Amino acid sequence: MHEITELYKAIDRGCIQSISAHFTYDACYFRPGYRPLKSREEIIAFYKRGRIIERGEHKVCQLVGDHFEIAVWGEFNGVSKSGQTLKEQFADFFEMRDGQVRNRRTFFARPAI
């Protein structure tokens, strides 16, 4: 599960090379408000150009799982590219393969329906 805390650190630092190393080549990322990202290449393009976040930090409050499936809930605090303060509770569910993320599903704790 160390891989996941390291992934969040890489995302917070904006280290594209490190983010890339955490995902399998055929990884999928499902995130509210975006079309599914269906390869490591699409995921990296999202972190380079599609993400609305300028900077911020993930705080992991709970992490449970094993070598194959991991669940996380936590808080994100940051600033958007437009200067808006961001404060969001989130949950992430990961499916792992050989120490890398094969699938990631993100959910946010706010009214949506």
PDB file of C-alpha atoms in Angstrom:
ATOM      1  CA  MET A   1       0.000   0.000   0.000  1.00  0.00           C
ATOM      2  CA  HIS A   2       3.084   2.161   0.167  1.00  0.00           C
ATOM      3  CA  GLU A   3       2.716   2.581  -3.615  1.00  0.00           C
ATOM      4  CA  ILE A   4      -0.472   4.575  -3.118  1.00  0.00           C
ATOM      5  CA  THR A   5       0.938   7.034  -0.584  1.00  0.00           C
ATOM      6  CA  GLU A   6       3.896   7.528  -2.928  1.00  0.00           C
ATOM      7  CA  LEU A   7       1.494   8.138  -5.838  1.00  0.00           C
ATOM      8  CA  TYR A   8      -0.271  10.907  -3.910  1.00  0.00           C
ATOM      9  CA  LYS A   9       3.091  12.494  -3.082  1.00  0.00           C
ATOM     10  CA  ALA A  10       4.090  12.392  -6.767  1.00  0.00           C
ATOM     11  CA  ILE A  11       0.772  13.977  -7.772  1.00  0.00           C
ATOM     12  CA  ASP A  12       1.179  16.723  -5.151  1.00  0.00           C
ATOM     13  CA  ARG A  13       4.713  17.448  -6.406  1.00  0.00           C
ATOM     14  CA  GLY A  14       3.573  17.379 -10.050  1.00  0.00           C
ATOM     15  CA  CYS A  15       6.273  14.835 -10.872  1.00  0.00           C
ATOM     16  CA  ILE A  16       4.977  13.398 -14.167  1.00  0.00           C
ATOM     17  CA  GLN A  17       7.703  10.760 -14.457  1.00  0.00           C
ATOM     18  CA  SER A  18       6.922   9.395 -11.013  1.00  0.00           C
ATOM     19  CA  ILE A  19       3.152   9.512 -11.596  1.00  0.00           C
ATOM     20  CA  SER A  20       3.640   7.571 -14.818  1.00  0.00           C
ATOM     21  CA  ALA A  21       5.696   4.886 -13.075  1.00  0.00           C
ATOM     22  CA  HIS A  22       2.781   4.136 -10.721  1.00  0.00           C
ATOM     23  CA  PHE A  23       0.352   3.156 -13.510  1.00  0.00           C
ATOM     24  CA  THR A  24       0.330   0.108 -15.791  1.00  0.00           C
ATOM     25  CA  TYR A  25       0.484   0.865 -19.515  1.00  0.00           C
ATOM     26  CA  ASP A  26      -3.184  -0.190 -19.828  1.00  0.00           C
ATOM     27  CA  ALA A  27      -4.420   1.537 -16.673  1.00  0.00           C
ATOM     28  CA  CYS A  28      -7.887   3.105 -16.484  1.00  0.00           C
ATOM     29  CA  TYR A  29      -8.863   6.088 -14.355  1.00  0.00           C
ATOM     30  CA  PHE A  30     -12.503   6.920 -13.662  1.00  0.00           C
ATOM     31  CA  ARG A  31     -13.063  10.396 -12.183  1.00  0.00           C
ATOM     32  CA  PRO A  32     -16.337  12.341 -11.804  1.00  0.00           C
ATOM     33  CA  GLY A  33     -16.837  14.954 -14.503  1.00  0.00           C
ATOM     34  CA  TYR A  34     -14.317  13.461 -16.938  1.00  0.00           C
ATOM     35  CA  ARG A  35     -14.518  10.755 -19.565  1.00  0.00           C
ATOM     36  CA  PRO A  36     -12.743   7.537 -18.538  1.00  0.00           C
ATOM     37  CA  LEU A  37      -8.991   7.723 -19.094  1.00  0.00           C
ATOM     38  CA  LYS A  38      -8.105   4.394 -20.692  1.00  0.00           C
ATOM     39  CA  SER A  39      -4.310   4.224 -20.807  1.00  0.00           C
ATOM     40  CA  ARG A  40      -1.254   5.478 -18.939  1.00  0.00           C
ATOM     41  CA  GLU A  41      -0.761   7.907 -21.824  1.00  0.00           C
ATOM     42  CA  GLU A  42      -4.243   9.428 -21.318  1.00  0.00           C
ATOM     43  CA  ILE A  43      -3.735   9.594 -17.551  1.00  0.00           C
ATOM     44  CA  ILE A  44      -0.457  11.450 -17.979  1.00  0.00           C
ATOM     45  CA  ALA A  45      -2.071  13.850 -20.490  1.00  0.00           C
ATOM     46  CA  PHE A  46      -4.715  14.590 -17.835  1.00  0.00           C
ATOM     47  CA  TYR A  47      -2.058  15.426 -15.237  1.00  0.00           C
ATOM     48  CA  LYS A  48      -0.156  17.587 -17.735  1.00  0.00           C
ATOM     49  CA  ARG A  49      -3.068  19.486 -19.308  1.00  0.00           C
ATOM     50  CA  GLY A  50      -6.540  18.454 -18.142  1.00  0.00           C
ATOM     51  CA  ARG A  51      -6.439  18.834 -14.388  1.00  0.00           C
ATOM     52  CA  ILE A  52      -7.977  22.050 -12.989  1.00  0.00           C
ATOM     53  CA  ILE A  53      -5.655  21.998  -9.971  1.00  0.00           C
ATOM     54  CA  GLU A  54      -2.645  24.314  -9.841  1.00  0.00           C
ATOM     55  CA  ARG A  55      -1.267  22.957  -6.582  1.00  0.00           C
ATOM     56  CA  GLY A  56      -2.375  21.130  -3.479  1.00  0.00           C
ATOM     57  CA  GLU A  57      -1.912  18.294  -1.055  1.00  0.00           C
ATOM     58  CA  HIS A  58      -3.656  14.992  -0.436  1.00  0.00           C
ATOM     59  CA  LYS A  59      -4.071  13.952   3.189  1.00  0.00           C
ATOM     60  CA  VAL A  60      -4.757  10.239   3.557  1.00  0.00           C
ATOM     61  CA  CYS A  61      -7.063   9.639   6.529  1.00  0.00           C
ATOM     62  CA  GLN A  62      -7.620   5.902   6.032  1.00  0.00           C
ATOM     63  CA  LEU A  63      -6.039   3.330   3.752  1.00  0.00           C
ATOM     64  CA  VAL A  64      -7.076  -0.341   3.724  1.00  0.00           C
ATOM     65  CA  GLY A  65      -6.526  -3.259   1.405  1.00  0.00           C
ATOM     66  CA  ASP A  66      -3.993  -5.759   0.199  1.00  0.00           C
ATOM     67  CA  HIS A  67      -1.661  -6.217  -2.772  1.00  0.00           C
ATOM     68  CA  PHE A  68      -4.584  -6.401  -5.222  1.00  0.00           C
ATOM     69  CA  GLU A  69      -7.227  -3.921  -4.031  1.00  0.00           C
ATOM     70  CA  ILE A  70      -6.816  -0.744  -1.988  1.00  0.00           C
ATOM     71  CA  ALA A  71      -9.379   1.748  -0.675  1.00  0.00           C
ATOM     72  CA  VAL A  72      -8.510   5.244   0.541  1.00  0.00           C
ATOM     73  CA  TRP A  73     -10.434   8.143   1.968  1.00  0.00           C
ATOM     74  CA  GLY A  74      -8.959  11.490   2.664  1.00  0.00           C
ATOM     75  CA  GLU A  75      -8.942  15.218   2.122  1.00  0.00           C
ATOM     76  CA  PHE A  76      -7.492  17.385  -0.591  1.00  0.00           C
ATOM     77  CA  ASN A  77      -6.595  21.038  -0.020  1.00  0.00           C
ATOM     78  CA  GLY A  78      -5.267  23.198  -2.812  1.00  0.00           C
ATOM     79  CA  VAL A  79      -5.774  25.956  -5.348  1.00  0.00           C
ATOM     80  CA  SER A  80      -7.280  25.713  -8.837  1.00  0.00           C
ATOM     81  CA  LYS A  81      -5.622  27.195 -11.921  1.00  0.00           C
ATOM     82  CA  SER A  82      -8.175  30.021 -11.687  1.00  0.00           C
ATOM     83  CA  GLY A  83      -7.124  30.804  -8.101  1.00  0.00           C
ATOM     84  CA  GLN A  84     -10.105  29.201  -6.347  1.00  0.00           C
ATOM     85  CA  THR A  85      -9.462  27.546  -2.969  1.00  0.00           C
ATOM     86  CA  LEU A  86     -10.142  23.817  -3.141  1.00  0.00           C
ATOM     87  CA  LYS A  87     -11.100  21.685  -0.156  1.00  0.00           C
ATOM     88  CA  GLU A  88     -12.508  18.277  -0.967  1.00  0.00           C
ATOM     89  CA  GLN A  89     -13.093  14.977   0.780  1.00  0.00           C
ATOM     90  CA  PHE A  90     -12.419  12.059  -1.534  1.00  0.00           C
ATOM     91  CA  ALA A  91     -12.426   8.298  -1.755  1.00  0.00           C
ATOM     92  CA  ASP A  92     -10.228   6.331  -4.137  1.00  0.00           C
ATOM     93  CA  PHE A  93     -10.449   2.672  -5.026  1.00  0.00           C
ATOM     94  CA  PHE A  94      -7.456   1.028  -6.666  1.00  0.00           C
ATOM     95  CA  GLU A  95      -6.967  -2.287  -8.406  1.00  0.00           C
ATOM     96  CA  MET A  96      -3.286  -3.182  -8.455  1.00  0.00           C
ATOM     97  CA  ARG A  97      -1.164  -5.344 -10.745  1.00  0.00           C
ATOM     98  CA  ASP A  98       2.483  -6.093  -9.983  1.00  0.00           C
ATOM     99  CA  GLY A  99       2.758  -3.090  -7.668  1.00  0.00           C
ATOM    100  CA  GLN A 100       1.235  -0.635 -10.150  1.00  0.00           C
ATOM    101  CA  VAL A 101      -2.234   0.854 -10.459  1.00  0.00           C
ATOM    102  CA  ARG A 102      -4.348  -0.982 -13.052  1.00  0.00           C
ATOM    103  CA  ASN A 103      -7.632   0.818 -12.245  1.00  0.00           C
ATOM    104  CA  ARG A 104      -8.433   3.878 -10.175  1.00  0.00           C
ATOM    105  CA  ARG A 105     -11.903   5.163  -9.296  1.00  0.00           C
ATOM    106  CA  THR A 106     -12.249   8.500  -7.528  1.00  0.00           C
ATOM    107  CA  PHE A 107     -15.334   9.791  -5.715  1.00  0.00           C
ATOM    108  CA  PHE A 108     -15.961  13.141  -4.026  1.00  0.00           C
ATOM    109  CA  ALA A 109     -18.039  13.743  -0.888  1.00  0.00           C
ATOM    110  CA  ARG A 110     -20.544  16.324  -2.040  1.00  0.00           C
ATOM    111  CA  PRO A 111     -24.119  16.317  -3.293  1.00  0.00           C
ATOM    112  CA  ALA A 112     -24.233  15.201  -6.891  1.00  0.00           C
ATOM    113  CA  ILE A 113     -27.748  13.857  -7.447  1.00  0.00           C
TER     114      ILE A 113
END
